[in-house]
Amino acid sequence: MTRTSGASRRAAVSSLIGTTIEWYDFFIYGNAAALVFGPQFFPRTSTLAATLAAYGTFAVGFLARPLGGIVMGHFGDRVGRKRLLVLSLLLMGFATCAIGLLPTYAAIGVWAPVLLVLLRLAQGFGVGGEWGAAVLMSVEHAPAGRRGLFGAFPQMGLPAGVILSNGVFLAVSASMSRESFLAWGWRVPFLLSAVLIVAGLTIRLKLAESPEFTSVRARNAVVRSPLRTVLRTHPKALFLCSGASIAAPALGYLVLIYLLSYGTATLHLSSGTMLAIVLAGSVVWLVAIGVSAALSDRYGRKRVFLAGAGLTVVWAVPLFLLVDTASVPLMVLAVVIGCTGIAVMAGPQAALVADSFTAEVRYSGSSIAYQVGSVLGGALAPIVATALVAGTGTSLSVSLFMAALGLVSLVSMAALTEPKPTTVKAATAVREAP
């Protein structure tokens, strides 16, 4: 068994904690969009229009994610991964705390939704650069033969962030009346982000730079224009990795964000019940990511990913059939199996996408592929689902939409050649001062 160095463990744990914080920031916005932002920031519209407008601001964050991936990927491939980890965390923290202090439409009129959109763009830009840096710090520090498992640590930050954000929302909403929660209580989860940011920065500033980037710099192999280089040298990998990255975020946001609104507005369940159901699915998601990633190191990342994509396609129709029963145990079963399929894709995804690009352009290539897939899948998923149910009157349309997205990622992954990673011994890394 390969011995895990202290630097490898620190990089993995830092990526997990940091991405948990950033996804906490990202998903408390999603929770607020589903439960609060409609009446607070878009009050002069119908209930459906307000919901769509709130989801629209959620989607805006995705539009900034490819830009964040391109800009931070450029500098990450030129000056290093570590500095961009710190920058992305600061940007997300500032935007999230500012949303918690933002006046509503009743106080400042149209400027409220305008500022909300701008802050959401800042959140999206930060997340766009975060994923690539966190994944590469974990993967490029990983011992030989364990890149799948180590790459899964930042992937586990997503369900961990969901658990944390939903847990905080659940605790805050349960501690006060609905009127108080809508008036001011929803701000508490956003402002708590400041404490988490300080903890995350303390950890990230102590990390060493990635050994593989250190090797690139030592060989004077840093490229002048990473984006242009990756488009010229890795077009097939970029296209297929983008396609493979569509299903997991899309299905994840349908389960984590859309179901909150669907359960409360259509099935007339309490927001606390829906948050608890999503929490149960997220716990399974967290564990399944680690298990599937470990299996991918043994049986192949592509094979494991395809199993997860296949499960999401098969489970799309049963998921909503069970959800529509409004029976909490059956809803938990639906969400748990749905989250398992997503997790089995997400577990091997990080290392698979990262190793599809050479170290010189890996930050740019992996960030762009992942974020383009997230935009094409995740950005519009809640909006499309809301519109489909409103237009067809049945959740079957959402199930078919989910199955189609799963097929896109399944076909893309089937066409992708599984990379054979080359590693750089940790001894070549030069530790940077914090």
Coordinates of C-alpha atoms in Angstrom, one line a residue:
M1 CA 0.0 0.0 0.0
T2 CA 1.3 3.4 -0.9
R3 CA 2.1 5.5 2.1
T4 CA 0.3 8.8 2.3
S5 CA 2.5 11.8 3.2
G6 CA 1.6 14.6 5.5
A7 CA 1.5 17.1 2.6
S8 CA -1.0 14.8 0.8
R9 CA -3.3 14.6 3.8
R10 CA -3.1 18.3 4.4
A11 CA -3.9 19.1 0.8
A12 CA -6.9 16.7 0.8
V13 CA -8.3 17.9 4.1
S14 CA -7.8 21.6 3.1
S15 CA -9.7 21.0 -0.1
L16 CA -12.5 19.3 1.7
I17 CA -12.9 22.0 4.3
G18 CA -12.4 24.8 1.8
T19 CA -14.9 23.5 -0.8
T20 CA -17.4 22.7 2.0
I21 CA -17.3 26.4 3.0
E22 CA -17.6 27.6 -0.6
W23 CA -20.5 25.2 -1.4
Y24 CA -22.1 26.3 1.9
D25 CA -22.0 29.8 0.6
F26 CA -23.3 28.8 -2.8
F27 CA -26.2 26.6 -1.5
I28 CA -27.5 28.9 1.2
Y29 CA -28.3 31.2 -1.8
G30 CA -30.1 28.3 -3.4
N31 CA -32.1 27.6 -0.3
A32 CA -33.0 31.3 0.0
A33 CA -34.0 31.4 -3.7
A34 CA -36.4 28.5 -3.2
L35 CA -37.8 29.7 0.1
V36 CA -37.4 33.4 0.6
F37 CA -36.1 35.5 -2.4
G38 CA -39.3 35.5 -4.4
P39 CA -41.4 37.7 -2.1
Q40 CA -38.5 39.6 -0.7
F41 CA -36.8 40.8 -3.9
F42 CA -39.5 40.3 -6.6
P43 CA -42.8 41.1 -4.8
R44 CA -44.7 42.7 -7.7
T45 CA -45.1 39.6 -9.7
S46 CA -47.2 36.4 -9.5
T47 CA -46.0 33.6 -7.3
L48 CA -44.8 31.6 -10.3
A49 CA -43.1 34.6 -11.8
A50 CA -41.4 35.4 -8.5
T51 CA -40.2 31.8 -8.2
L52 CA -38.8 31.8 -11.7
A53 CA -37.1 35.2 -11.1
A54 CA -35.5 33.9 -7.8
Y55 CA -34.3 30.8 -9.7
G56 CA -33.1 33.2 -12.4
T57 CA -30.7 34.9 -10.0
F58 CA -29.6 31.4 -8.9
A59 CA -28.8 30.7 -12.5
V60 CA -26.9 33.9 -13.0
G61 CA -24.2 32.6 -10.7
F62 CA -23.6 29.8 -13.1
L63 CA -23.1 32.2 -16.0
A64 CA -20.1 33.7 -14.1
R65 CA -18.6 30.3 -13.3
P66 CA -17.0 29.6 -16.8
L67 CA -15.5 33.1 -16.7
G68 CA -14.1 32.4 -13.2
G69 CA -12.7 29.1 -14.5
I70 CA -11.1 30.8 -17.5
V71 CA -9.6 33.8 -15.5
M72 CA -8.5 31.8 -12.5
G73 CA -7.4 28.9 -14.6
H74 CA -5.1 31.3 -16.6
F75 CA -3.4 32.5 -13.5
G76 CA -3.5 29.1 -11.8
D77 CA -1.5 27.6 -14.7
R78 CA 0.9 30.5 -14.6
V79 CA 1.5 31.4 -10.9
G80 CA 0.2 28.3 -9.1
R81 CA -2.8 26.7 -7.6
K82 CA -2.4 27.8 -3.9
R83 CA -2.8 31.5 -4.5
L84 CA -6.1 31.0 -6.4
L85 CA -7.4 28.8 -3.6
V86 CA -7.1 31.8 -1.2
L87 CA -8.5 34.3 -3.7
S88 CA -11.6 32.3 -4.5
L89 CA -12.4 31.8 -0.8
L90 CA -12.1 35.5 -0.1
L91 CA -14.3 36.4 -3.0
M92 CA -17.1 33.9 -2.1
G93 CA -17.0 35.0 1.6
F94 CA -17.3 38.7 0.7
A95 CA -20.2 38.2 -1.7
T96 CA -22.1 35.9 0.7
C97 CA -21.8 38.2 3.7
A98 CA -22.9 41.1 1.6
I99 CA -26.1 39.2 0.5
G100 CA -26.9 38.8 4.2
L101 CA -26.7 42.6 4.7
L102 CA -28.6 43.4 1.4
P103 CA -31.8 45.5 1.8
T104 CA -34.9 44.1 0.2
Y105 CA -37.2 45.5 -2.5
A106 CA -39.4 47.2 0.1
A107 CA -36.4 49.2 1.3
I108 CA -34.5 50.2 -1.9
G109 CA -36.8 49.2 -4.7
V110 CA -35.3 47.9 -7.9
W111 CA -31.7 48.2 -6.6
A112 CA -32.4 45.2 -4.4
P113 CA -32.6 42.6 -7.2
V114 CA -29.9 44.4 -9.1
L115 CA -27.4 44.2 -6.3
L116 CA -28.5 40.6 -5.6
V117 CA -27.6 39.7 -9.2
L118 CA -24.2 41.4 -8.9
L119 CA -23.4 39.6 -5.7
R120 CA -24.5 36.3 -7.2
L121 CA -22.2 36.9 -10.1
A122 CA -19.3 37.4 -7.7
Q123 CA -20.3 34.1 -6.0
G124 CA -20.3 32.3 -9.3
F125 CA -16.9 33.7 -10.3
G126 CA -15.4 32.5 -7.1
V127 CA -16.8 29.0 -7.4
G128 CA -15.7 28.9 -11.0
G129 CA -12.1 29.1 -10.0
E130 CA -12.4 27.2 -6.7
W131 CA -13.2 23.8 -8.1
G132 CA -10.1 23.5 -10.3
A133 CA -7.7 24.7 -7.7
A134 CA -9.1 22.5 -5.0
V135 CA -9.1 19.4 -7.2
L136 CA -5.6 19.9 -8.5
M137 CA -4.2 20.5 -5.1
S138 CA -5.7 17.2 -4.0
V139 CA -4.9 15.2 -7.2
E140 CA -1.4 16.5 -7.7
H141 CA -0.5 15.9 -4.1
A142 CA -2.0 12.3 -4.2
P143 CA 0.2 9.2 -3.8
A144 CA 0.5 7.0 -6.8
G145 CA -2.6 4.9 -7.4
R146 CA -4.9 7.0 -5.2
R147 CA -5.6 10.0 -7.4
G148 CA -9.3 9.0 -7.6
L149 CA -9.8 8.9 -3.8
F150 CA -7.8 12.1 -3.2
G151 CA -9.6 13.9 -6.0
A152 CA -12.9 13.0 -4.3
F153 CA -12.2 15.2 -1.2
P154 CA -13.2 18.5 -2.9
Q155 CA -16.1 16.6 -4.5
M156 CA -17.3 15.7 -1.0
G157 CA -17.3 19.4 -0.1
L158 CA -20.5 19.8 -2.2
P159 CA -22.8 17.5 -0.2
A160 CA -21.0 18.6 3.0
G161 CA -21.8 22.2 2.1
V162 CA -25.4 21.1 1.5
I163 CA -25.6 19.4 4.8
L164 CA -24.1 22.4 6.6
S165 CA -26.3 25.0 4.7
N166 CA -29.5 23.0 5.1
G167 CA -28.7 22.2 8.7
V168 CA -28.2 25.9 9.5
F169 CA -31.4 26.9 7.6
L170 CA -33.3 24.2 9.4
A171 CA -32.1 25.3 12.8
V172 CA -32.7 29.0 12.1
S173 CA -36.2 28.5 10.7
A174 CA -37.2 26.2 13.5
S175 CA -36.0 28.6 16.2
M176 CA -38.4 31.4 15.1
S177 CA -41.8 32.1 13.6
R178 CA -42.2 32.0 9.8
E179 CA -42.8 35.7 9.8
S180 CA -39.6 36.4 11.6
F181 CA -37.6 34.1 9.4
L182 CA -38.9 35.8 6.2
A183 CA -38.3 39.2 7.7
W184 CA -34.8 38.8 9.0
G185 CA -33.9 35.3 10.0
W186 CA -32.9 34.2 6.5
R187 CA -29.9 36.5 6.8
V188 CA -28.3 34.6 9.7
P189 CA -26.9 31.7 7.5
F190 CA -25.3 34.2 5.2
L191 CA -23.6 36.2 7.9
L192 CA -22.3 33.0 9.6
S193 CA -20.2 32.5 6.5
A194 CA -17.7 35.1 7.9
V195 CA -16.7 32.7 10.7
L196 CA -16.2 29.8 8.3
I197 CA -14.1 31.9 5.9
V198 CA -11.6 32.8 8.7
A199 CA -11.2 29.1 9.5
G200 CA -10.8 28.2 5.8
L201 CA -8.1 30.8 5.2
T202 CA -6.1 29.7 8.2
I203 CA -5.8 26.2 6.7
R204 CA -5.2 27.2 3.1
L205 CA -2.4 29.6 3.9
K206 CA -0.4 26.8 5.4
L207 CA -0.4 24.6 2.3
A208 CA 2.6 23.8 0.0
E209 CA 2.2 24.4 -3.7
S210 CA 1.3 21.5 -5.9
P211 CA 4.3 19.3 -6.7
E212 CA 3.3 18.9 -10.3
F213 CA 3.0 22.7 -10.8
T214 CA 6.3 23.1 -9.0
S215 CA 7.8 20.7 -11.6
V216 CA 6.3 22.6 -14.5
R217 CA 7.8 25.8 -13.2
A218 CA 11.2 24.2 -12.5
R219 CA 11.3 22.9 -16.2
N220 CA 10.4 26.4 -17.4
A221 CA 7.3 24.8 -19.0
V222 CA 4.8 27.4 -17.9
V223 CA 2.7 28.4 -21.0
R224 CA 2.0 32.0 -21.9
S225 CA -1.6 31.5 -22.9
P226 CA -3.2 28.4 -21.2
L227 CA -6.6 28.9 -22.7
R228 CA -5.3 29.1 -26.2
T229 CA -3.0 26.1 -25.6
V230 CA -5.8 23.9 -24.2
L231 CA -8.1 24.7 -27.1
R232 CA -5.4 23.8 -29.6
T233 CA -4.0 20.7 -27.9
H234 CA -7.0 19.2 -26.0
P235 CA -10.2 20.0 -28.0
K236 CA -11.6 16.5 -27.8
A237 CA -11.0 16.1 -24.1
L238 CA -12.5 19.6 -23.4
F239 CA -15.6 18.7 -25.4
L240 CA -16.2 15.3 -23.9
C241 CA -15.3 16.3 -20.3
S242 CA -17.8 19.1 -20.6
G243 CA -20.5 16.7 -21.7
A244 CA -19.7 14.3 -19.0
S245 CA -19.9 17.0 -16.4
I246 CA -23.5 18.0 -17.3
A247 CA -25.6 15.3 -15.5
A248 CA -24.2 15.3 -12.0
P249 CA -24.7 19.1 -11.2
A250 CA -28.0 19.3 -13.1
L251 CA -29.5 16.3 -11.2
G252 CA -27.9 17.5 -8.0
Y253 CA -29.6 21.0 -8.3
L254 CA -32.9 19.4 -9.2
V255 CA -32.8 17.3 -6.0
L256 CA -31.2 20.0 -3.8
I257 CA -32.9 23.2 -5.0
Y258 CA -35.9 22.4 -7.1
L259 CA -37.4 19.8 -4.7
L260 CA -37.5 22.4 -1.9
S261 CA -39.8 24.6 -3.9
Y262 CA -41.7 21.7 -5.4
G263 CA -42.3 20.0 -2.1
T264 CA -43.6 23.1 -0.4
A265 CA -45.6 24.7 -3.2
T266 CA -46.9 21.7 -5.0
L267 CA -47.0 18.9 -2.4
H268 CA -47.8 21.4 0.5
L269 CA -45.2 19.9 2.8
S270 CA -43.3 22.2 5.3
S271 CA -40.0 23.6 4.4
G272 CA -38.5 21.9 7.5
T273 CA -39.7 18.5 6.1
M274 CA -38.2 19.2 2.7
L275 CA -34.9 20.3 4.2
A276 CA -34.7 17.2 6.3
I277 CA -35.3 15.0 3.2
V278 CA -32.6 16.8 1.3
L279 CA -30.3 16.4 4.3
A280 CA -30.8 12.6 4.3
G281 CA -29.9 12.4 0.7
S282 CA -26.8 14.6 1.1
V283 CA -25.4 12.3 3.9
V284 CA -25.7 9.3 1.6
W285 CA -24.2 11.4 -1.2
L286 CA -21.2 12.4 0.9
V287 CA -20.4 8.8 1.8
A288 CA -21.0 7.4 -1.7
I289 CA -18.6 9.9 -3.3
G290 CA -15.7 8.5 -1.2
V291 CA -16.7 4.9 -1.8
S292 CA -17.0 5.3 -5.5
A293 CA -13.8 7.2 -5.8
A294 CA -11.9 4.5 -3.9
L295 CA -13.5 1.9 -6.2
S296 CA -12.4 3.9 -9.2
D297 CA -8.8 3.6 -8.3
R298 CA -9.2 -0.1 -8.3
Y299 CA -11.6 -0.8 -11.2
G300 CA -11.2 2.2 -13.4
R301 CA -12.7 5.7 -13.1
K302 CA -14.6 5.5 -16.4
R303 CA -16.3 2.2 -15.5
V304 CA -17.5 3.6 -12.1
F305 CA -18.7 6.8 -13.7
L306 CA -20.7 5.0 -16.3
A307 CA -22.4 3.0 -13.6
G308 CA -23.5 6.1 -11.9
A309 CA -24.7 7.7 -15.1
G310 CA -26.7 4.6 -15.9
L311 CA -28.4 4.6 -12.5
T312 CA -29.5 8.3 -12.9
V313 CA -31.1 7.5 -16.2
V314 CA -32.9 4.4 -14.9
W315 CA -34.0 6.2 -11.7
A316 CA -35.3 9.4 -13.2
V317 CA -38.9 8.3 -13.6
P318 CA -39.2 6.3 -10.3
L319 CA -37.7 9.3 -8.4
F320 CA -40.6 11.7 -9.1
L321 CA -43.2 8.9 -8.9
L322 CA -42.1 8.4 -5.3
V323 CA -41.8 12.1 -4.6
D324 CA -45.4 12.7 -5.8
T325 CA -46.8 10.3 -3.2
A326 CA -45.9 13.0 -0.6
S327 CA -45.0 10.1 1.7
V328 CA -41.9 11.1 3.6
P329 CA -40.3 7.6 3.8
L330 CA -40.9 7.1 0.0
M331 CA -39.5 10.6 -0.7
V332 CA -36.4 9.8 1.3
L333 CA -35.9 6.6 -0.6
A334 CA -36.3 8.5 -3.9
V335 CA -33.8 11.1 -3.0
V336 CA -31.3 8.7 -1.4
I337 CA -31.1 6.5 -4.6
G338 CA -31.0 9.6 -6.8
C339 CA -28.1 11.1 -4.8
T340 CA -26.3 7.8 -4.9
G341 CA -26.3 7.9 -8.7
I342 CA -25.0 11.4 -8.7
A343 CA -22.3 10.5 -6.2
V344 CA -21.1 7.5 -8.2
M345 CA -20.5 9.9 -11.1
A346 CA -18.9 12.7 -8.9
G347 CA -16.5 10.4 -7.1
P348 CA -14.2 9.5 -10.0
Q349 CA -15.0 12.7 -11.9
A350 CA -12.4 15.0 -10.4
A351 CA -9.3 12.9 -11.1
L352 CA -10.7 11.7 -14.5
V353 CA -11.3 15.3 -15.7
A354 CA -8.0 16.6 -14.3
D355 CA -5.9 13.8 -15.8
S356 CA -7.4 14.4 -19.2
F357 CA -5.2 17.5 -19.5
T358 CA -1.4 17.9 -19.1
A359 CA -0.1 19.6 -16.0
E360 CA 0.9 22.8 -18.0
V361 CA -2.8 23.6 -18.8
R362 CA -4.6 21.4 -16.3
Y363 CA -6.1 24.1 -14.2
S364 CA -7.6 25.8 -17.3
G365 CA -8.7 22.7 -19.0
S366 CA -10.4 21.0 -16.0
S367 CA -12.0 24.2 -14.8
I368 CA -13.5 25.1 -18.1
A369 CA -14.8 21.6 -18.8
Y370 CA -16.4 21.3 -15.4
Q371 CA -17.9 24.7 -15.3
V372 CA -19.3 24.5 -18.9
G373 CA -20.9 21.3 -18.0
S374 CA -22.3 22.8 -14.8
V375 CA -23.8 25.8 -16.7
L376 CA -25.3 23.6 -19.4
G377 CA -26.8 21.3 -16.8
G378 CA -27.1 22.9 -13.5
A379 CA -27.8 26.6 -14.3
L380 CA -31.1 26.1 -16.0
A381 CA -32.3 22.9 -14.4
P382 CA -34.5 24.4 -11.6
I383 CA -36.0 26.9 -14.1
V384 CA -36.6 24.2 -16.8
A385 CA -38.2 21.9 -14.2
T386 CA -40.5 24.7 -12.9
A387 CA -41.5 25.6 -16.4
L388 CA -42.1 22.0 -17.4
V389 CA -44.4 21.3 -14.5
A390 CA -46.3 24.5 -15.1
G391 CA -46.6 23.8 -18.8
T392 CA -47.4 20.1 -18.7
G393 CA -49.1 19.7 -15.3
T394 CA -47.0 16.6 -14.6
S395 CA -43.7 15.8 -13.0
L396 CA -43.1 13.1 -15.7
S397 CA -41.8 15.9 -17.9
V398 CA -39.1 16.6 -15.3
S399 CA -38.2 12.9 -15.1
L400 CA -37.7 12.7 -18.9
F401 CA -35.6 15.9 -18.7
M402 CA -33.4 14.3 -16.0
A403 CA -33.1 11.0 -18.1
A404 CA -32.0 13.0 -21.1
L405 CA -29.3 14.8 -19.2
G406 CA -28.0 11.5 -17.8
L407 CA -27.8 10.1 -21.3
V408 CA -25.7 13.1 -22.5
S409 CA -23.1 12.4 -19.8
L410 CA -23.2 8.7 -20.3
V411 CA -22.5 9.0 -24.0
S412 CA -19.8 11.6 -23.5
M413 CA -18.0 9.5 -20.9
A414 CA -18.3 6.4 -23.1
A415 CA -16.5 8.3 -25.9
L416 CA -13.7 9.6 -23.6
T417 CA -10.4 7.7 -23.5
E418 CA -9.6 7.1 -19.9
P419 CA -6.3 9.0 -19.2
K420 CA -3.2 7.3 -17.8
P421 CA -1.9 9.8 -15.3
T422 CA 1.8 10.5 -14.8
T423 CA 2.8 11.6 -11.3
V424 CA 5.6 13.8 -9.9
K425 CA 7.2 12.6 -6.8
A426 CA 6.5 14.8 -3.8
A427 CA 10.2 15.2 -3.2
T428 CA 10.4 17.5 -6.2
A429 CA 8.0 20.0 -4.6
V430 CA 9.4 23.1 -3.0
R431 CA 7.5 24.3 0.0
E432 CA 6.3 27.9 -0.1
A433 CA 6.1 30.1 2.9
P434 CA 2.6 31.0 3.8

